[in-house]
Coordinates of C-alpha atoms in Angstrom, one line a residue:
Chain A
G263 CA -46.9 1.3 -22.7
A264 CA -48.1 -1.8 -24.4
G265 CA -47.1 -5.1 -23.0
V266 CA -46.3 -8.3 -24.8
S267 CA -49.1 -9.3 -27.1
Q268 CA -49.8 -12.6 -28.8
S269 CA -52.2 -13.8 -31.5
P270 CA -54.4 -15.6 -31.9
S271 CA -55.6 -15.9 -28.4
N272 CA -57.2 -19.2 -29.2
K273 CA -56.6 -21.7 -32.0
V274 CA -58.4 -24.9 -32.7
T275 CA -56.9 -27.0 -35.5
E276 CA -57.1 -30.4 -37.0
K277 CA -54.3 -33.0 -36.5
G278 CA -51.9 -32.7 -39.4
K279 CA -52.5 -29.0 -40.1
D280 CA -49.8 -26.3 -39.7
V281 CA -50.3 -23.4 -37.3
E282 CA -48.5 -20.1 -36.9
L283 CA -48.4 -18.3 -33.6
R284 CA -47.4 -14.6 -33.3
C285 CA -45.7 -12.7 -30.6
D286 CA -45.2 -8.9 -30.4
P287 CA -42.6 -8.1 -27.6
I288 CA -42.4 -4.9 -25.6
S289 CA -40.8 -2.3 -27.8
G290 CA -37.0 -2.2 -27.3
H291 CA -36.7 -5.5 -25.6
T292 CA -33.9 -7.5 -27.2
A293 CA -34.5 -10.9 -25.8
L294 CA -37.6 -12.9 -26.7
Y295 CA -38.6 -16.3 -25.4
W296 CA -41.1 -19.0 -26.3
Y297 CA -42.5 -21.4 -23.7
R298 CA -45.1 -24.1 -23.7
Q299 CA -47.4 -24.7 -20.7
S300 CA -49.4 -27.9 -20.6
L301 CA -52.3 -28.3 -18.2
G302 CA -51.0 -28.3 -14.6
Q303 CA -47.4 -28.2 -15.7
G304 CA -44.7 -25.6 -15.3
L305 CA -43.3 -23.7 -18.2
E306 CA -41.4 -25.6 -20.8
F307 CA -38.7 -23.6 -22.5
L308 CA -38.8 -23.8 -26.3
I309 CA -36.5 -21.2 -27.8
Y310 CA -34.7 -18.0 -27.1
F311 CA -33.9 -15.1 -29.4
Q312 CA -31.3 -12.4 -29.0
G313 CA -32.2 -9.9 -31.6
N314 CA -33.0 -11.9 -34.7
S315 CA -30.8 -14.8 -33.9
A316 CA -31.6 -17.9 -31.8
P317 CA -28.6 -19.0 -29.8
D318 CA -30.6 -21.6 -28.0
K319 CA -33.0 -23.9 -29.8
S320 CA -32.5 -26.7 -27.4
G321 CA -36.1 -26.7 -26.2
L322 CA -37.8 -27.3 -29.5
P323 CA -39.5 -30.7 -29.0
S324 CA -39.1 -31.9 -32.6
D325 CA -38.3 -30.7 -36.1
R326 CA -41.9 -29.9 -36.6
F327 CA -41.4 -26.8 -34.5
S328 CA -39.6 -23.7 -35.8
A329 CA -39.4 -20.1 -35.0
E330 CA -38.2 -16.9 -36.5
R331 CA -37.8 -13.3 -35.5
T332 CA -37.6 -10.4 -37.9
G333 CA -36.5 -6.8 -37.4
G334 CA -35.6 -7.6 -33.8
S335 CA -39.3 -7.4 -33.0
V336 CA -42.1 -9.7 -34.0
S337 CA -41.6 -13.5 -33.7
T338 CA -43.6 -16.4 -35.1
L339 CA -43.6 -19.9 -33.8
T340 CA -44.7 -22.4 -36.5
I341 CA -45.8 -26.0 -35.7
Q342 CA -46.1 -28.2 -38.8
R343 CA -48.2 -31.3 -39.0
T344 CA -49.7 -30.7 -35.6
Q345 CA -50.3 -33.6 -33.2
Q346 CA -52.7 -33.8 -30.3
E347 CA -49.9 -33.7 -27.9
D348 CA -49.1 -30.2 -29.2
S349 CA -52.2 -28.9 -27.4
A350 CA -51.1 -26.4 -24.8
V351 CA -50.8 -22.8 -24.0
Y352 CA -47.9 -21.2 -25.9
L353 CA -46.4 -18.2 -24.0
C354 CA -44.1 -15.6 -25.3
A355 CA -42.0 -13.4 -23.0
S356 CA -39.5 -10.6 -23.6
S357 CA -36.9 -8.9 -21.5
P358 CA -34.6 -5.9 -22.0
E359 CA -30.9 -5.9 -22.6
S360 CA -28.7 -4.7 -19.8
N361 CA -25.0 -3.9 -19.7
G362 CA -24.7 -4.9 -23.3
F363 CA -25.6 -8.5 -22.5
P364 CA -28.9 -10.1 -23.1
N365 CA -30.7 -10.1 -19.8
R366 CA -31.5 -13.7 -20.0
G367 CA -32.7 -15.0 -16.7
E368 CA -33.8 -11.6 -15.5
T369 CA -37.4 -10.5 -15.3
Q370 CA -39.3 -11.7 -18.3
Y371 CA -42.6 -10.0 -19.2
F372 CA -45.1 -12.5 -20.5
G373 CA -47.9 -12.2 -23.0
P374 CA -51.3 -13.7 -22.4
G375 CA -50.6 -16.8 -24.4
T376 CA -52.1 -18.6 -27.3
R377 CA -54.3 -21.6 -26.4
L378 CA -53.8 -24.3 -29.0
L379 CA -56.1 -27.2 -29.3
V380 CA -55.4 -29.9 -31.8
L381 CA -58.3 -32.2 -32.5
Chain B
G252 CA -41.8 -27.7 -4.0
E253 CA -42.3 -28.5 -7.7
S254 CA -45.1 -30.7 -8.6
V255 CA -45.2 -33.2 -11.4
G256 CA -48.4 -34.3 -13.1
L257 CA -51.8 -32.7 -13.6
H258 CA -52.6 -31.9 -10.0
L259 CA -51.1 -28.7 -8.6
P260 CA -50.5 -28.3 -4.9
T261 CA -53.3 -26.2 -3.5
L262 CA -53.6 -23.7 -0.7
S263 CA -56.9 -22.5 0.6
V264 CA -57.0 -19.5 2.9
Q265 CA -59.7 -17.2 4.4
E266 CA -59.9 -13.7 3.1
G267 CA -57.8 -11.5 5.4
D268 CA -55.4 -14.2 6.5
N269 CA -51.8 -14.4 5.5
S270 CA -50.7 -16.9 2.9
I271 CA -47.4 -18.7 2.6
I272 CA -46.5 -20.4 -0.6
N273 CA -43.3 -22.5 -0.7
C274 CA -40.9 -23.5 -3.4
A275 CA -37.9 -25.9 -3.2
Y276 CA -35.1 -25.4 -5.8
S277 CA -32.4 -27.9 -6.7
N278 CA -29.5 -25.9 -8.0
S279 CA -27.3 -24.5 -5.3
A280 CA -25.6 -22.3 -7.9
S281 CA -28.9 -20.4 -8.6
D282 CA -28.4 -16.8 -7.9
Y283 CA -31.7 -15.1 -8.8
F284 CA -35.3 -16.0 -8.1
I285 CA -38.6 -14.7 -9.1
W286 CA -42.2 -15.3 -8.1
Y287 CA -44.9 -15.1 -10.7
K288 CA -48.7 -15.0 -10.4
Q289 CA -50.8 -16.5 -13.1
E290 CA -54.5 -15.9 -13.1
S291 CA -56.8 -18.2 -15.1
G292 CA -56.6 -17.6 -18.8
K293 CA -53.7 -15.1 -18.5
G294 CA -50.0 -15.1 -18.8
P295 CA -47.6 -15.1 -15.8
Q296 CA -47.2 -11.8 -14.1
F297 CA -44.0 -10.8 -12.2
I298 CA -44.6 -10.3 -8.5
I299 CA -41.2 -10.0 -6.8
D300 CA -37.7 -11.1 -7.2
I301 CA -34.7 -11.7 -4.9
R302 CA -31.0 -12.2 -5.5
S303 CA -29.0 -14.8 -3.7
N304 CA -27.0 -12.3 -1.7
M305 CA -30.3 -11.4 0.2
D306 CA -32.5 -13.5 2.4
K307 CA -35.5 -11.3 2.5
R308 CA -37.2 -8.8 0.3
Q309 CA -40.5 -7.0 0.8
G310 CA -42.9 -5.5 -1.6
Q311 CA -46.5 -4.3 -1.3
R312 CA -48.2 -6.9 0.8
V313 CA -45.7 -9.6 -0.4
T314 CA -42.5 -10.8 1.1
V315 CA -40.1 -13.3 -0.3
L316 CA -37.8 -15.3 1.9
L317 CA -34.8 -17.2 0.7
N318 CA -33.0 -19.9 2.6
K319 CA -30.0 -21.0 0.7
T320 CA -29.0 -23.5 3.3
V321 CA -32.0 -25.7 2.5
K322 CA -32.6 -24.3 -1.0
H323 CA -36.0 -23.0 -0.1
L324 CA -38.0 -20.0 -1.3
S325 CA -41.2 -18.8 0.1
L326 CA -43.8 -16.1 -0.8
Q327 CA -45.8 -14.5 1.9
I328 CA -48.9 -12.6 1.1
A329 CA -50.3 -10.4 3.8
A330 CA -54.1 -9.9 4.3
T331 CA -54.9 -12.2 1.4
Q332 CA -57.7 -10.9 -0.9
P333 CA -60.0 -12.6 -3.3
G334 CA -58.0 -11.0 -6.2
D335 CA -55.0 -13.0 -5.0
S336 CA -56.6 -16.2 -6.1
A337 CA -54.3 -17.6 -8.8
V338 CA -51.5 -20.0 -9.5
Y339 CA -48.2 -18.9 -8.0
F340 CA -44.9 -20.3 -9.3
C341 CA -41.3 -19.7 -8.6
A342 CA -38.4 -19.4 -11.1
E343 CA -34.7 -19.8 -10.4
R344 CA -31.7 -18.8 -12.5
G345 CA -28.6 -20.9 -12.5
G346 CA -26.0 -19.7 -14.9
L347 CA -27.8 -18.8 -18.1
D348 CA -30.8 -21.1 -17.5
M349 CA -34.0 -20.3 -15.9
R350 CA -36.2 -23.0 -14.5
F351 CA -39.8 -22.7 -13.5
G352 CA -41.8 -24.7 -11.0
A353 CA -45.3 -26.0 -11.8
G354 CA -46.9 -23.8 -9.2
T355 CA -49.3 -23.7 -6.3
R356 CA -52.9 -22.8 -6.7
L357 CA -54.1 -20.3 -4.1
T358 CA -57.8 -20.1 -3.4
V359 CA -59.1 -17.3 -1.2
K360 CA -62.4 -18.0 0.5
P361 CA -64.6 -14.9 1.3

């Protein structure tokens, strides 16, 4: 039973470059979430997927951030023209569907995160 | 409670002692709460949850207490071990939104 996996585990990039972060959720989990965690801060919600659609994009900090999910499984978070303030740990989580409704707010299983450093 | 800024609240305990980590929440409509443990360099790990129709729930060496009157949640760890050293944070669900606290850093001294 594999858990949520993310890649790369670490990414160092130069300001202005684009980066792509990948998340593989637990097999069968319908809901997928992206969060950002800055040093010493709580989790900052970015975006939520139900299947392949994203009903809630309210947390994306700017139009440089985008995410997609294909096949109801793998998701990628893309940050264009990275800035130094984008440096953080980007966490992905998934949760199962229950009673035919996305189990949003129920137990979310987190991946190990991608540590992004923008120089 | 939640912390703002770069410095997490810290709790230092002796190995074998009991630990109590506290969390204050703001939404009186929150109906579901989770405690997570996050070790250095790893993603958050689910520890225990509790629904608002309960005031206490026990797991293995952990107990969560919920006081809805004062909107307070606590995590008790019995016989704290070095492997318990981590950041612990609470999460609350109000409606469809889940909010996470910044966490408390627990350090266990041998």
